[in-house]
Coordinates of C-alpha atoms and ligand atoms in Angstrom, one line a residue:
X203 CA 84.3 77.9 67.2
X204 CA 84.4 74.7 65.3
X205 CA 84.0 72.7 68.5
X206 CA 81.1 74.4 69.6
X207 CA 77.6 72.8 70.6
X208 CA 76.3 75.3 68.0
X209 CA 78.4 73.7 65.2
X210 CA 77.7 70.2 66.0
X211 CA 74.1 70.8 65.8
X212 CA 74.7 72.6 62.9
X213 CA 76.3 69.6 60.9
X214 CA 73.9 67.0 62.5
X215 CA 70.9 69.3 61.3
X216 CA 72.0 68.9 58.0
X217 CA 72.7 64.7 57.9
X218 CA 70.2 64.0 60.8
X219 CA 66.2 65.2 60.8
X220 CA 66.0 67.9 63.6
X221 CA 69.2 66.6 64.4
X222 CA 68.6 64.3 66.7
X223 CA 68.2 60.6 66.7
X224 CA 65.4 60.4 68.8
X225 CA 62.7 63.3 69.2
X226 CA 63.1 63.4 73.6
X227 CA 66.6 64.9 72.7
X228 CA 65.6 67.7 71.0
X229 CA 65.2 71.3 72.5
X230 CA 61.8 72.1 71.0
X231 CA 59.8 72.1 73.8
X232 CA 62.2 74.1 75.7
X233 CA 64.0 76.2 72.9
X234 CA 67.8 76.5 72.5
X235 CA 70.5 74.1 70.8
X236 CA 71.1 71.0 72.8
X237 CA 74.6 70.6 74.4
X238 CA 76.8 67.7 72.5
X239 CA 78.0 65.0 74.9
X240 CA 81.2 63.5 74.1
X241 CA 82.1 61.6 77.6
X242 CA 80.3 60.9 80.6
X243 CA 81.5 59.7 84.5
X244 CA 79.0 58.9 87.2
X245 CA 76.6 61.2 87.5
X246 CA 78.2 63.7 85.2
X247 CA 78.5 64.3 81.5
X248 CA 80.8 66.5 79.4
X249 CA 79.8 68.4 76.3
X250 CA 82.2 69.5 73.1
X251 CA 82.7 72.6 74.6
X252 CA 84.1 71.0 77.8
X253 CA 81.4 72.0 80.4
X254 CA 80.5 69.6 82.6
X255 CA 76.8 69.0 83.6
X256 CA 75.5 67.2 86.8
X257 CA 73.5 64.5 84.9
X258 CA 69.6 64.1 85.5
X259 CA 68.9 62.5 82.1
X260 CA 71.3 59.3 82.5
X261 CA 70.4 58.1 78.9
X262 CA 66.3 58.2 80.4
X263 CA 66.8 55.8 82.5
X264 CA 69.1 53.1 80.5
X265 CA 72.2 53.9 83.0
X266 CA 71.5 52.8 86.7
X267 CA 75.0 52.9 88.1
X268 CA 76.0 56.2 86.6
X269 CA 78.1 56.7 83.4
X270 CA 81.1 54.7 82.2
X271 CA 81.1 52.6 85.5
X272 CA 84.5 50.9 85.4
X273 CA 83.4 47.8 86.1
X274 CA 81.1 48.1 83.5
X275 CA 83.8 49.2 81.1
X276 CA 85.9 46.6 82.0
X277 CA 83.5 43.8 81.7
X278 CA 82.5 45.2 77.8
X279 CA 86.6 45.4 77.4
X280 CA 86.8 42.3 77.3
X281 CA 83.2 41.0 75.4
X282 CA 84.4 43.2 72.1
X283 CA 87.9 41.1 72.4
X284 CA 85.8 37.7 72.1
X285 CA 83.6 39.3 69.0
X286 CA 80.6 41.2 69.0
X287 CA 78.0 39.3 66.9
X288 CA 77.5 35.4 66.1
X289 CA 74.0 34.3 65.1
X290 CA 74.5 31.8 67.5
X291 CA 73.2 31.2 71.5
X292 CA 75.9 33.0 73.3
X293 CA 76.5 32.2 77.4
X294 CA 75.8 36.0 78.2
X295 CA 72.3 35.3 77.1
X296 CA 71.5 32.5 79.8
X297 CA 73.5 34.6 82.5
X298 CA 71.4 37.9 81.9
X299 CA 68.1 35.5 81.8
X300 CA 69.0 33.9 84.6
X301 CA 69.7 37.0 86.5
X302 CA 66.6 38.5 85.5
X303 CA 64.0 35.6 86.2
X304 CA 66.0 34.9 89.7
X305 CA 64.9 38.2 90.6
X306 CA 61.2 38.4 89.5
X307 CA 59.1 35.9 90.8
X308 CA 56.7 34.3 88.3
X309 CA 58.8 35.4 85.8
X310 CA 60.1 32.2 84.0
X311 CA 61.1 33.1 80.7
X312 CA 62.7 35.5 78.7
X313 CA 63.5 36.4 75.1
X314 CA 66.1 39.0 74.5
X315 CA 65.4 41.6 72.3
X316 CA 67.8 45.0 71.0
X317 CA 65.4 48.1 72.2
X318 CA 62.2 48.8 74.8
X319 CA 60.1 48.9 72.0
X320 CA 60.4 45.8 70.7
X321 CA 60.1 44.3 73.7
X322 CA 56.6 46.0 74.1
X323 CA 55.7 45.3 70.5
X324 CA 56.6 41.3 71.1
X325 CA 54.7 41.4 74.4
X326 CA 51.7 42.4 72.3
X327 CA 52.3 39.8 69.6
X328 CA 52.4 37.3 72.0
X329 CA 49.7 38.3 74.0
X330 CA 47.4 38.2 70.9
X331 CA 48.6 35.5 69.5
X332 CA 48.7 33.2 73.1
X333 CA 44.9 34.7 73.7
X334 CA 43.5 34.4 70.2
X335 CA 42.0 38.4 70.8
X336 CA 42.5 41.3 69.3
X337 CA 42.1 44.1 71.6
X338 CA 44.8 45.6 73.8
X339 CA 44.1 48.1 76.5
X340 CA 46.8 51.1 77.2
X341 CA 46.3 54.3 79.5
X342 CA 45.8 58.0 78.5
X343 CA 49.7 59.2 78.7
X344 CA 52.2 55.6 78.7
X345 CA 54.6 55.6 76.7
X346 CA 55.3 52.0 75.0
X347 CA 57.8 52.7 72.3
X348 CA 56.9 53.6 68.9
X349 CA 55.6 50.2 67.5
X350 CA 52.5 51.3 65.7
X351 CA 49.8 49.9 67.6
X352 CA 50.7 51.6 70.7
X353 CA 51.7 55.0 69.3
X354 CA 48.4 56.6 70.4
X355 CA 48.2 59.0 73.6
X356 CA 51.7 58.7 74.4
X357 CA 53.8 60.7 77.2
X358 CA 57.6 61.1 76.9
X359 CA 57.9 62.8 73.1
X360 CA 54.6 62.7 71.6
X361 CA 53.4 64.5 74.7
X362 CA 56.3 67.1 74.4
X363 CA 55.9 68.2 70.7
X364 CA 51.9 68.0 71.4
X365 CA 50.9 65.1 69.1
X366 CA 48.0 62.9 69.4
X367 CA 49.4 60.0 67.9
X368 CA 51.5 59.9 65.1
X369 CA 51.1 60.5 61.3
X370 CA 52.3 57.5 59.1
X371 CA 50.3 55.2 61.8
X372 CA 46.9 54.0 60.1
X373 CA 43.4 54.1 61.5
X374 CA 43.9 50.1 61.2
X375 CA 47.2 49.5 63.0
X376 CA 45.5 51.5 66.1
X377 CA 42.0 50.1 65.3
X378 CA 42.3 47.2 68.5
X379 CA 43.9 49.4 70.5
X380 CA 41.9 50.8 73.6
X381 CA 42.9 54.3 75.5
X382 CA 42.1 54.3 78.7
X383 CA 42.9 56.8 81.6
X384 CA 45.5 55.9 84.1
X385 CA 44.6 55.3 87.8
X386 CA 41.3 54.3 86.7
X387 CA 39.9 49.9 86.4
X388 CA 38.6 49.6 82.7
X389 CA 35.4 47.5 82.5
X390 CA 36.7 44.7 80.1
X391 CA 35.3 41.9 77.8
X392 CA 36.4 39.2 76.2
X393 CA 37.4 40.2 73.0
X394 CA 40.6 41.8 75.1
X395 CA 44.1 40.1 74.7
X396 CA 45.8 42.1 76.8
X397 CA 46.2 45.0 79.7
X398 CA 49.1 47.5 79.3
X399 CA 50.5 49.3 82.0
X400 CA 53.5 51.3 83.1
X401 CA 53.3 50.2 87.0
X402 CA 54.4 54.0 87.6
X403 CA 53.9 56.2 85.1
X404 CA 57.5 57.6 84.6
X405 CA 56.3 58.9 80.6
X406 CA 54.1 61.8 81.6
X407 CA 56.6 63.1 84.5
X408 CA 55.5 60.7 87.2
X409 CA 52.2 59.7 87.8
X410 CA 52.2 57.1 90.8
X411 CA 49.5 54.3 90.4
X412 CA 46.9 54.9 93.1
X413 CA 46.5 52.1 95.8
X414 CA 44.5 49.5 94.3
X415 CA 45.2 50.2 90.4
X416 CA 47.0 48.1 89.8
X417 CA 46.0 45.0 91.7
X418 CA 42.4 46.2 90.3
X419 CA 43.3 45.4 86.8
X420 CA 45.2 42.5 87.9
X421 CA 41.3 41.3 88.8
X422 CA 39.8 42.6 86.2
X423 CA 41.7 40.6 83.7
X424 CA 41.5 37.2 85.3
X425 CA 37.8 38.0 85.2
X426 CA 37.9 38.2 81.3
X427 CA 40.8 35.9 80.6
X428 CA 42.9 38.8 79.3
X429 CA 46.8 38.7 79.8
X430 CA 48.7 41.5 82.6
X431 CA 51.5 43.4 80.3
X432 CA 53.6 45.4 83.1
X433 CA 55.6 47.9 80.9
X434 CA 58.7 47.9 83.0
X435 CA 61.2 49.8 80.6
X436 CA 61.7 52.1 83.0
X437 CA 61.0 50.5 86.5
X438 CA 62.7 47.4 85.9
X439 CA 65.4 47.0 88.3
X440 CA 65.3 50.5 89.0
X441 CA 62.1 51.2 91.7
X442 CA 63.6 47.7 93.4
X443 CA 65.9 44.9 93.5
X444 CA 62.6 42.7 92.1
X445 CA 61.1 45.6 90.1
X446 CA 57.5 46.9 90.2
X447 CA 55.9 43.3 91.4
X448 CA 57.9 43.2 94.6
X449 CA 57.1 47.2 95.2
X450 CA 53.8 46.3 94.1
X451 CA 52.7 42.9 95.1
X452 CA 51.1 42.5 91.5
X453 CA 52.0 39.5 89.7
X454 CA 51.4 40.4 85.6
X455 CA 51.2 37.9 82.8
X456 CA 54.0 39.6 80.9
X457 CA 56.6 41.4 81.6
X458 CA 58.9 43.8 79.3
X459 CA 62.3 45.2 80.2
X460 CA 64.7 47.5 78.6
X461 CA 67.1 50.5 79.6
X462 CA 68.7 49.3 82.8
X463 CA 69.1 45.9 81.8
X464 CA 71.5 46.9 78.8
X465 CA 73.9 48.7 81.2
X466 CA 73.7 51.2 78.6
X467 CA 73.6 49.2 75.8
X468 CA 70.5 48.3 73.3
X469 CA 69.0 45.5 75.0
X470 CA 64.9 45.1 75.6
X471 CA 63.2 41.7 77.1
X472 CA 59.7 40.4 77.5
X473 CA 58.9 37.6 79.4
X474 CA 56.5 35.3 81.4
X475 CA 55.5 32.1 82.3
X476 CA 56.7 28.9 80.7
X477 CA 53.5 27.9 79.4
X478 CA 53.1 31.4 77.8
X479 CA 56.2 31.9 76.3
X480 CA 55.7 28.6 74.5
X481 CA 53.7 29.8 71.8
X482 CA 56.9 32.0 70.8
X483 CA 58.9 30.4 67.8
X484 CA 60.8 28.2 67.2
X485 CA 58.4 26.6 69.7
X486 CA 54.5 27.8 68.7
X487 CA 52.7 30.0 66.4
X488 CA 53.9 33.5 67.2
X489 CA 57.0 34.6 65.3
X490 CA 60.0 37.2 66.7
X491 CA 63.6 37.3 65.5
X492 CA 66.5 39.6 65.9
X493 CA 69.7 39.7 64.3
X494 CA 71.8 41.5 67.1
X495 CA 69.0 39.8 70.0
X496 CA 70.9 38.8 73.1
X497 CA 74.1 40.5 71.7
X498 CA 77.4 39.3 73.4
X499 CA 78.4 43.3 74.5
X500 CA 74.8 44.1 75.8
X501 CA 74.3 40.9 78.0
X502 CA 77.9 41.6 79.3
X503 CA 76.6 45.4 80.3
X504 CA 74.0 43.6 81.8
X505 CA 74.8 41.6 83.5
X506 CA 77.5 42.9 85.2
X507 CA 75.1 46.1 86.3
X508 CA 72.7 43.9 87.6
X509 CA 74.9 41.9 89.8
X510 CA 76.9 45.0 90.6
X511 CA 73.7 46.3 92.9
X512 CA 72.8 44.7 95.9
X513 CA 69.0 45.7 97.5
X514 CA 71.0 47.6 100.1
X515 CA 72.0 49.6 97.3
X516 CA 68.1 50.1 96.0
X517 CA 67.1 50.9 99.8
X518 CA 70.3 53.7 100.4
X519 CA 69.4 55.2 97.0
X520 CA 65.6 55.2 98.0
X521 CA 66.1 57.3 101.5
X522 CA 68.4 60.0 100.1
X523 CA 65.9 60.5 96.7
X524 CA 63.3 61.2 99.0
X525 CA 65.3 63.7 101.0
X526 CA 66.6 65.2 97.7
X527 CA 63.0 65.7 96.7
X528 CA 62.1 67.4 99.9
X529 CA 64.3 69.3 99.8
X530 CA 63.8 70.3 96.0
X531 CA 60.4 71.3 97.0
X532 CA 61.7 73.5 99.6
X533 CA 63.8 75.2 97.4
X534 CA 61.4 75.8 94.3
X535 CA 59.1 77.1 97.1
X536 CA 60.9 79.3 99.3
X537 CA 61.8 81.4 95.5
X538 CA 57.8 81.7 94.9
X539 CA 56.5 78.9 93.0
X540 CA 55.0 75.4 94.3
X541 CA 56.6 72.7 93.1
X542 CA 54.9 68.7 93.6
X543 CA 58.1 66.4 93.9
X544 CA 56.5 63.0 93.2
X545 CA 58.5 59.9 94.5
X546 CA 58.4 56.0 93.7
X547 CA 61.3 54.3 94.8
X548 CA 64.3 56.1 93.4
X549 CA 61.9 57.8 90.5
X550 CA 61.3 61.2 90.9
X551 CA 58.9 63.6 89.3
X552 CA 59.1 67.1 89.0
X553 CA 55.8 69.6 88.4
X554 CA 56.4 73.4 89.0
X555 CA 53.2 75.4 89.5
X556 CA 52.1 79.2 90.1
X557 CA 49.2 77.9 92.4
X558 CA 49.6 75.2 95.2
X559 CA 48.5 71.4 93.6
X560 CA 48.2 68.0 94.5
X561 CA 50.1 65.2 92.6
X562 CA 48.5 64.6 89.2
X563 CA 46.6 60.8 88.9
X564 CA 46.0 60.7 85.4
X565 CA 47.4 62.8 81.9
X566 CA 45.3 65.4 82.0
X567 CA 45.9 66.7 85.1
X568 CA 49.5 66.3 84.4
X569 CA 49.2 68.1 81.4
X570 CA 47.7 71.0 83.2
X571 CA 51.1 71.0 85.1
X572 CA 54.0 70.1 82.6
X573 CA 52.2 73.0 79.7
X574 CA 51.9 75.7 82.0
X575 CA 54.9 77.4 80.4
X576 CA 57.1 77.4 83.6
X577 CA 59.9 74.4 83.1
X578 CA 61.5 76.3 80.1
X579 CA 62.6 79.1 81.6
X580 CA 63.6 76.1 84.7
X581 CA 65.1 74.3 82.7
X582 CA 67.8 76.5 81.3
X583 CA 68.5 78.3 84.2
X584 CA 69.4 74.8 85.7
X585 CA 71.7 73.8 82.4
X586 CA 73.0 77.5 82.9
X587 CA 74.3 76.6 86.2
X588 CA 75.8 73.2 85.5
X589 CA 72.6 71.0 86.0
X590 CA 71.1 68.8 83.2
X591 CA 67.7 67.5 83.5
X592 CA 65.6 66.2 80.6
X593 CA 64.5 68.8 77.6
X594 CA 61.1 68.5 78.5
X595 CA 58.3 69.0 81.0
X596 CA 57.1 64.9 80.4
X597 CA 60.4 63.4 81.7
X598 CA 61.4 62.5 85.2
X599 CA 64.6 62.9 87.0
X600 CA 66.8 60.1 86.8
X601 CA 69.1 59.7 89.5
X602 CA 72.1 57.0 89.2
X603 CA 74.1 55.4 92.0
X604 CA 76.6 57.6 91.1
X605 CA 74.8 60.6 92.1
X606 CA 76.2 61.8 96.1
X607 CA 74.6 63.7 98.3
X608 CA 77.0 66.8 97.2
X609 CA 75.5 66.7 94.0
X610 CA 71.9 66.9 95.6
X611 CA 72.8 69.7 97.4
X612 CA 74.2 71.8 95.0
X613 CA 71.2 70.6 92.7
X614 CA 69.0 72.1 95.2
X615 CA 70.9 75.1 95.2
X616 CA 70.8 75.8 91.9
X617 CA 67.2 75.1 91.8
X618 CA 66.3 78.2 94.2
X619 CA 68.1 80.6 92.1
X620 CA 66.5 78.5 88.6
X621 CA 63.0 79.0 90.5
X622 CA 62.8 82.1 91.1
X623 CA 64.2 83.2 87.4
X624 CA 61.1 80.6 86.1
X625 CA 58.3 83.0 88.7
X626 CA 59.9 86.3 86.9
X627 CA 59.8 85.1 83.5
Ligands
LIG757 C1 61.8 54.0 76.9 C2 60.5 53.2 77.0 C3 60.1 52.3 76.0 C4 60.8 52.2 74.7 O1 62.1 51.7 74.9 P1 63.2 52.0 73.7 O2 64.4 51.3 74.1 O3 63.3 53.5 73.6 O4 62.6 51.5 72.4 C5 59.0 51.5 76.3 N1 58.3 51.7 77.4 C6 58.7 52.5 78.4 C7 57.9 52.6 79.6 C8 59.7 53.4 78.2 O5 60.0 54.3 79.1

């Protein structure tokens, strides 16, 4: 069959390196040839073959209202009519801005950027170059993108295919970069620019900050002078209407956004305070540039997601995850194995387990859980039976607004038969 999933890969393994464009797509840590999507609706996507899967991947987190929303499409309809690119300010940039800071207090300024990792990798810049230090702290198990300096110790990829770091990343580029584990306050000094932190931990399946964490190195770096770097690619607009500082109550220095803010497009941001975002050029000392930065089609996507969803829409979506993850539990449990179902706001983790366990705090206890060969054999049986979730034991489940409580339940049904398959395997 020419249309097959199978050929597909077959032709993209031969232009494309593993064929896949980034490594969290692959099937390696599960096995198996990875399904080709051609559409997507809501909560659902179809594959070349014409199967249709019930959608727990949702780009990893980029699509909040579910796929191919028509607003959405109707709203980039007519951006690509008005052209796509200028090299000039364009008005979509203000209105995503301005819908983004009107939501975050503290948050004053923004710069657009094209992807999460350069928003984290300008964060950084800035944060060194604002601070005059060198050092940046990141925990055991965060994933920041794949800018050099933070590619040590990453979840998401790195963590599925089992790599320290990367190669091609020298001892220098990582050389004022700190590891330290999650859920835990790092004793700082002043030789540190900067504190990097996923508010929840969404990179190493979920790892919820314990009470105090994060307000604890909120302290600890107005003790030393060192700059708050929330890493909100992936809770940005998605655990609330505000993000992680209103679920939180932890104000941070700097903030960086990606995924839901594009509406599915490649958009990234980081942002603070006035005074610090005036040592960005054209302004101060600390350069960042991007051809396709606050394109016209992205802002458009983003905008019109993020003033598509009211909070009433955050706190619905909030009450029926945490029924969908008891009742997950339930299900993985009543076929034999113990599953932990971790929830933060709409995020939702997924450990399956032989023995009965607590929530992991910190990598290596998640580690324990996501390597102990079960979620393969999960995994598939859930694809097998219409269900997508994420390739890989690292990633969480995201749910969209599109998702209904029908989908839930037949998610958790599948997941009874797909858990007791995983205890017999
Ligand atoms: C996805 C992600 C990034 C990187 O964003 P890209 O758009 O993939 O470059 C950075 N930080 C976190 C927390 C992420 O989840």
């Amino acid at each position: 069959m020419t249309n097959s999933n199978q050929a597909w890969f077959d032709r993209a393994l031969k232009v494309i390196p593993g064929g896949v464009d980034s490594p969290v797509r692959s099937f390696r840590s599960v096995g198996g040839t990875p399904y080709t999507v051609v559409r997507g609706k809501g909560a659902y996507v179809e594959d070349v073959e014409g199967t249709r899967y019930l959608d727990y991947v949702q780009s990893y987190g980029a699509s909040l209202l579910g796929h191919a929303h028509p607003d959405v499409v109707e709203a980039l309809r007519h951006a690509v009519g008005e052209g796509t690119t200028f090299g000039a300010p364009t008005p979509g940039e203000v209105l995503l801005g301005e819908v983004i800071t009107s939501r975050v207090a503290g948050l004053e300024q923004l710069r657009l950027v094209s992807s999460g990792t350069e928003a984290v990798m300008s964060a950084v810049r800035l944060a060194r170059g604002a601070t005059g230090r060198d050092k940046i702290v990141k925990f055991d198990g965060c994933y920041h993108g794949h800018s050099d300096a933070l590619l040590v110790a990453g979840g998401s990829g790195v963590a599925q295919l089992g790599l320290p770091g990367s190669a091609g990343v020298t001892a220098g580029a990582v050389g004022d970069t700190i590891v330290a584990p999650y859920n835990i306050v790092p004793t700082l000094d002043d030789s540190v620019a900067a504190v990097l932190v996923e508010p929840v931990a969404a990179n190493m399946n979920l790892v919820a900050p314990l009470p105090g964490f994060l307000q604890g190195l909120r302290d600890e770096c107005d003790r030393v002078g060192a700059l708050l770097i929330f890493d909100e690619v992936i809770t940005g607009f998605r655990l609330a209407y505000g993000g992680a500082e209103e679920f939180f109550s932890v104000t941070p220095d700097l903030w960086c956004f990606g995924k839901v803010i594009g509406g599915g497009l490649p958009v990234g941001a980081f942002g603070g305070s006035r005074q610090v975002l005036s040592s960005l050029a054209p302004l101060g000392p600390v350069y960042q540039a991007g051809t396709l930065s606050g394109n016209p089609l992205a802002t458009a996507a983003g905008v019109k997601v993020l003033s598509t969803v009211t909070r009433d829409d955050y706190v619905a979506l909030v009450s029926r995850v945490e029924q969908f993850a008891t009742g997950l539990k339930e299900a993985i449990e009543s076929a034999g194995l113990f599953a932990v179902t971790p929830v933060q706001g709409p995020l939702l983790g997924l450990y399956l387990s032989r023995e009965e366990t607590c929530a992991p705090t910190n990598f290596t206890e998640s580690r324990v859980l996501c390597e102990n060969g079960l979620y393969p054999a999960f995994f598939h049986a859930m694809l097998e039976r219409g269900v997508a979730l994420a390739p890989g034991a690292y990633e969480i489940l995201f749910v969209s607004m599109a998702h209904t409580d029908d989908d839930f339940s037949q998610t958790i049904e599948c997941a009874a038969r797909a858990a007791r398959i995983a205890a017999n395997a």
